[in-house]
XYZ file of C-alpha atoms in Angstrom:
372
model
C 63.426 28.026 -22.087
C 60.556 26.873 -19.880
C 58.342 24.231 -21.446
C 54.689 25.147 -21.858
C 52.230 22.717 -20.292
C 50.478 20.440 -22.778
C 46.846 19.470 -23.306
C 46.176 16.312 -25.325
C 42.812 16.271 -27.137
C 41.621 12.775 -28.029
C 39.115 12.349 -30.834
C 37.737 9.708 -33.209
C 35.781 9.347 -36.420
C 32.505 10.172 -34.628
C 33.536 13.795 -34.032
C 31.020 16.516 -34.923
C 31.821 19.933 -36.315
C 35.608 19.947 -35.970
C 35.312 20.393 -32.199
C 38.870 19.179 -31.525
C 40.401 21.799 -33.820
C 38.073 24.524 -32.514
C 39.216 23.788 -28.968
C 42.873 23.562 -30.002
C 42.741 26.977 -31.660
C 41.008 28.539 -28.651
C 43.599 27.129 -26.238
C 46.483 28.252 -28.450
C 45.061 31.771 -28.491
C 45.353 31.777 -24.700
C 49.110 31.434 -25.231
C 49.753 29.453 -22.063
C 49.533 25.855 -23.299
C 50.521 23.722 -26.236
C 47.928 21.369 -27.733
C 48.309 17.938 -29.305
C 45.360 16.334 -31.129
C 45.402 12.536 -30.918
C 43.071 10.912 -33.455
C 42.385 7.214 -34.055
C 45.266 6.846 -36.504
C 47.669 7.578 -33.641
C 46.224 5.373 -30.910
C 43.814 2.792 -32.285
C 44.859 -0.755 -33.108
C 41.532 -2.422 -33.769
C 41.408 -5.309 -36.212
C 39.793 -4.428 -39.502
C 37.180 -7.131 -39.210
C 36.863 -7.454 -35.460
C 33.463 -7.303 -33.807
C 34.255 -3.876 -32.427
C 35.249 -2.639 -35.873
C 31.928 -3.805 -37.299
C 30.147 -1.843 -34.614
C 32.299 1.175 -35.442
C 31.144 1.028 -39.064
C 27.983 2.705 -37.757
C 28.531 6.453 -38.004
C 26.686 7.019 -34.737
C 29.121 5.911 -32.034
C 26.467 6.092 -29.335
C 24.943 2.931 -30.761
C 28.208 1.086 -30.274
C 27.977 1.129 -26.491
C 24.201 0.834 -26.502
C 24.302 -2.420 -28.495
C 22.691 -4.985 -26.214
C 24.783 -7.820 -27.635
C 27.955 -6.272 -26.295
C 28.492 -4.275 -23.111
C 30.689 -1.186 -23.042
C 33.215 -3.023 -20.877
C 33.427 -5.908 -23.333
C 33.561 -3.647 -26.394
C 36.865 -2.063 -25.405
C 38.738 -5.287 -24.606
C 39.788 -6.158 -28.143
C 43.362 -5.901 -29.290
C 44.772 -5.803 -32.821
C 44.001 -9.458 -33.463
C 40.382 -9.076 -32.363
C 40.999 -11.284 -29.317
C 40.150 -10.480 -25.744
C 43.009 -8.852 -23.924
C 41.336 -9.251 -20.548
C 43.402 -7.582 -17.864
C 46.457 -7.244 -20.104
C 47.317 -3.905 -21.642
C 46.543 -4.096 -25.370
C 48.244 -2.117 -28.109
C 45.685 0.684 -28.037
C 46.136 1.273 -24.299
C 49.915 1.057 -24.681
C 49.902 3.692 -27.417
C 47.857 6.057 -25.266
C 50.109 5.408 -22.275
C 53.159 6.126 -24.440
C 51.578 9.405 -25.585
C 51.072 10.363 -21.933
C 54.727 9.617 -21.205
C 55.872 11.542 -24.278
C 53.793 14.702 -23.902
C 53.246 14.706 -20.117
C 49.896 16.474 -20.559
C 47.991 18.310 -17.870
C 45.054 16.063 -18.814
C 43.502 14.110 -21.664
C 40.464 15.859 -23.158
C 38.135 13.409 -24.947
C 35.571 14.879 -27.353
C 33.796 11.706 -28.512
C 32.290 8.746 -26.629
C 34.824 6.343 -28.132
C 37.807 8.562 -27.310
C 36.613 8.865 -23.717
C 36.123 5.118 -23.404
C 39.589 4.201 -24.663
C 41.259 6.967 -22.620
C 39.610 5.668 -19.453
C 40.528 2.095 -20.402
C 44.176 3.051 -20.957
C 44.328 4.898 -17.650
C 42.890 1.885 -15.834
C 45.213 -0.652 -17.491
C 48.415 1.412 -17.662
C 47.925 2.963 -14.248
C 48.925 6.515 -15.173
C 47.592 9.361 -13.037
C 46.739 11.855 -15.793
C 43.117 12.977 -15.553
C 40.550 12.353 -18.293
C 38.070 15.136 -19.068
C 35.093 14.268 -21.250
C 33.477 17.076 -23.249
C 30.010 15.936 -24.322
C 29.486 17.461 -27.745
C 25.682 17.441 -27.647
C 22.582 18.528 -25.731
C 21.468 15.423 -23.821
C 23.240 12.630 -21.944
C 23.128 9.407 -23.920
C 23.454 5.897 -22.565
C 27.243 6.041 -22.551
C 27.370 9.290 -20.616
C 28.540 8.229 -17.180
C 30.066 4.796 -17.715
C 33.589 5.723 -18.760
C 34.940 6.923 -15.423
C 36.048 10.363 -16.564
C 37.557 12.591 -13.896
C 35.572 15.609 -15.083
C 32.706 16.292 -17.504
C 31.998 19.398 -19.579
C 28.381 19.685 -20.688
C 26.229 22.134 -22.645
C 23.403 22.688 -20.181
C 22.174 22.288 -16.628
C 19.826 19.442 -17.524
C 22.803 17.336 -18.594
C 24.556 18.101 -15.325
C 21.471 17.092 -13.343
C 21.284 13.811 -15.296
C 24.932 12.982 -14.603
C 24.554 13.803 -10.920
C 21.515 11.534 -10.784
C 23.689 8.775 -12.267
C 26.197 9.187 -9.472
C 28.719 11.701 -10.806
C 29.684 14.241 -8.091
C 28.361 17.706 -8.908
C 31.839 19.264 -8.572
C 33.029 17.095 -11.471
C 30.527 18.523 -13.961
C 30.951 21.958 -15.543
C 28.302 23.701 -17.677
C 30.214 25.587 -20.382
C 27.995 25.408 -23.466
C 29.659 24.302 -26.693
C 32.924 25.797 -28.037
C 31.548 27.084 -31.336
C 31.552 30.785 -32.192
C 29.850 32.687 -35.004
C 30.422 36.197 -36.425
C 28.036 38.794 -35.040
C 27.074 40.642 -38.229
C 24.865 43.728 -38.235
C 22.004 43.773 -40.793
C 24.044 46.190 -42.951
C 27.151 43.980 -42.793
C 25.082 40.925 -43.596
C 23.504 42.582 -46.627
C 26.887 43.759 -47.907
C 28.322 40.277 -47.472
C 25.416 38.728 -49.390
C 26.037 41.102 -52.289
C 29.758 40.268 -52.198
C 28.904 36.554 -52.458
C 26.450 37.199 -55.282
C 23.348 36.161 -53.338
C 19.965 37.782 -54.077
C 18.213 39.920 -51.475
C 15.498 37.312 -51.015
C 15.713 35.137 -47.864
C 18.597 32.671 -48.042
C 18.200 29.076 -46.853
C 21.391 27.195 -46.006
C 20.930 23.464 -46.689
C 23.273 21.093 -44.845
C 21.855 17.587 -45.212
C 24.320 14.673 -45.041
C 22.070 12.047 -46.603
C 22.514 11.961 -50.383
C 18.906 11.071 -51.196
C 17.469 13.434 -48.574
C 19.726 16.293 -49.725
C 18.524 15.945 -53.326
C 14.882 15.764 -52.242
C 15.192 18.844 -50.047
C 16.971 20.843 -52.748
C 14.227 19.984 -55.232
C 11.573 21.122 -52.742
C 13.407 24.410 -52.144
C 14.041 25.214 -55.803
C 10.351 24.507 -56.500
C 9.550 27.629 -54.473
C 10.846 29.831 -57.294
C 12.273 33.271 -56.534
C 10.626 33.546 -53.118
C 13.888 32.370 -51.600
C 17.400 31.320 -52.646
C 19.344 28.299 -51.483
C 22.948 27.544 -50.564
C 23.354 23.768 -50.657
C 26.510 22.365 -49.062
C 27.863 18.958 -50.008
C 31.121 17.331 -49.029
C 30.598 14.705 -51.727
C 32.086 15.903 -55.062
C 30.346 13.050 -56.887
C 26.939 14.524 -56.059
C 27.615 18.017 -57.432
C 26.463 17.286 -60.987
C 23.122 15.832 -59.860
C 22.518 18.740 -57.484
C 23.244 21.286 -60.213
C 20.867 19.417 -62.499
C 18.125 19.815 -59.891
C 18.838 23.531 -59.690
C 18.831 23.850 -63.492
C 15.383 22.250 -63.674
C 14.097 25.591 -62.431
C 16.437 27.516 -64.704
C 18.560 28.579 -61.757
C 15.612 30.546 -60.357
C 16.189 31.684 -56.784
C 19.977 31.910 -57.071
C 20.877 28.384 -55.961
C 24.526 27.934 -54.949
C 26.063 24.455 -54.713
C 28.821 24.863 -52.136
C 31.639 22.301 -52.013
C 34.466 24.197 -50.299
C 34.468 23.492 -46.585
C 36.507 26.639 -45.925
C 33.559 28.738 -47.188
C 30.976 26.907 -45.064
C 30.896 29.408 -42.187
C 31.011 32.398 -44.527
C 27.837 31.373 -46.373
C 26.163 30.177 -43.184
C 26.735 33.567 -41.538
C 24.747 35.448 -44.209
C 21.905 32.931 -44.449
C 18.545 33.605 -42.817
C 17.415 30.039 -42.142
C 19.453 26.846 -41.761
C 18.071 23.440 -42.709
C 20.464 20.820 -41.380
C 20.996 17.247 -40.327
C 21.691 17.047 -36.620
C 25.063 18.738 -36.124
C 25.724 20.519 -32.804
C 28.307 22.859 -34.331
C 25.937 24.164 -37.033
C 23.023 24.432 -34.594
C 25.124 26.282 -32.021
C 26.594 28.717 -34.532
C 23.082 29.514 -35.738
C 21.837 30.088 -32.198
C 24.755 32.406 -31.447
C 24.106 34.451 -34.592
C 20.328 34.656 -34.096
C 19.484 32.365 -36.983
C 16.447 30.094 -37.102
C 17.210 26.378 -37.504
C 15.226 23.470 -38.912
C 16.702 20.095 -37.934
C 15.928 17.179 -40.248
C 15.376 13.910 -38.445
C 17.918 11.426 -39.743
C 17.122 7.962 -40.963
C 16.883 5.564 -38.039
C 16.297 8.404 -35.572
C 19.945 8.836 -34.610
C 20.410 11.777 -32.248
C 16.633 12.279 -32.186
C 16.827 12.785 -28.415
C 19.087 15.834 -28.910
C 16.831 17.285 -31.611
C 13.672 16.680 -29.588
C 15.262 18.308 -26.539
C 16.116 21.422 -28.574
C 12.614 21.477 -30.043
C 11.121 21.270 -26.550
C 13.300 24.170 -25.440
C 11.977 26.316 -28.305
C 15.406 26.532 -29.954
C 14.828 24.669 -33.243
C 12.041 23.328 -35.402
C 12.128 19.600 -36.133
C 11.221 18.316 -39.611
C 10.352 14.649 -39.380
C 9.836 14.366 -43.154
C 11.476 16.346 -45.989
C 8.093 17.672 -47.122
C 7.569 19.241 -43.684
C 10.577 21.501 -44.264
C 8.826 23.813 -46.734
C 5.933 24.548 -44.363
C 8.403 25.241 -41.543
C 10.411 27.628 -43.750
C 7.291 29.632 -44.562
C 6.472 29.665 -40.861
C 9.900 31.107 -40.129
C 9.578 33.704 -42.863
C 7.004 35.351 -40.621
C 9.053 37.978 -38.819
C 7.658 37.367 -35.339
C 8.275 33.607 -35.502
C 11.875 33.912 -36.687
C 12.566 36.624 -34.124
C 11.313 34.393 -31.314
C 13.734 31.618 -32.252
C 16.580 34.096 -32.755
C 16.042 35.597 -29.312
C 15.861 32.178 -27.644
C 19.080 31.031 -29.310
C 21.033 34.173 -28.490
C 19.881 34.093 -24.880
C 20.860 30.443 -24.570
C 24.407 30.975 -25.837
C 25.290 34.520 -24.748
C 27.371 33.408 -21.752
C 29.304 30.717 -23.614
C 32.212 30.909 -26.047
C 35.245 28.944 -27.188
C 37.426 31.437 -25.292
C 35.571 30.759 -22.018
C 35.994 27.020 -22.486
C 39.690 27.461 -23.248
C 40.090 29.628 -20.149
C 38.566 26.883 -18.014
C 40.783 24.222 -19.570
C 44.015 26.195 -19.190
C 43.197 26.988 -15.572
C 41.838 23.544 -14.720
C 42.436 22.147 -11.266
C 41.471 18.548 -10.638
C 38.363 18.246 -8.416
C 38.709 16.329 -5.207
C 37.858 12.665 -5.595
């Protein structure tokens, strides 16, 4: 039996929106390739208290390579003992090289800045010829964008391609493919039926996806204060916060039909029937909303992480940006005006209509290395 070619997807803890699994499923549906997902537990050997590990405690990996006290080149030279490995091949690079030998992939597909950096480092030190493709899971090029020597880049928009070309990346090595996140295309009748099935009132539904514990509670309180004008679905991946969130909802006697959602497998189902999404910066949620014609309010995170992405989307007329929790209520009422919501829905659908996970998978399975 002939062996199917393999694609290895490399990821790390900074991944947004389950992009590695979304890509793996799309490629498997093509039926031509096998997929292996390589996460940090399979390749990383960083010391628990090394300088690099301390930098990696920050959830935003972009800041790791932007830290002025440590260059990107220096940051990836630490082995298990936290000592400089210099030109020697450390354990992390050896593990990646061994994975290349084992799976003989068509290429390594990195979906986070850290995964791209260590893949490029391993290729340089181990000397293997397998190409590294970097999928930028965002809307702007950050400081780390063109410093990892990837053989090919996949970006969401033409502005990102222009930025990479300006930084010296050959145009033929950059493909504009959008983001690989799909959303169900429900008709108004299907959406209404689904809302009834889920027990949601007919009033406008706001989907709240805020990662910050304090911010999430503050936003939920602001939304429940609006009474039965709207209802809220509040998602939390933190079981410990459920009781406090339900207490906030009960302060209004459950008015507005508040749902505290904890099951990740129901996330997309509730999001699909919502009318407005209020979310921390998350490219998967934003993209799914744009594809389904849903208005999005992005909450600026503490410290301004990913603010460049959010501000870019705001400038393109694709989202509204709430710089303070209190601003969210005014923006929701603005979006409840039919013409305003329709304008954002049209812009989002137009932006994403040519992109899909299937198109990205088709490109990956048919990939031919660009000339150097």
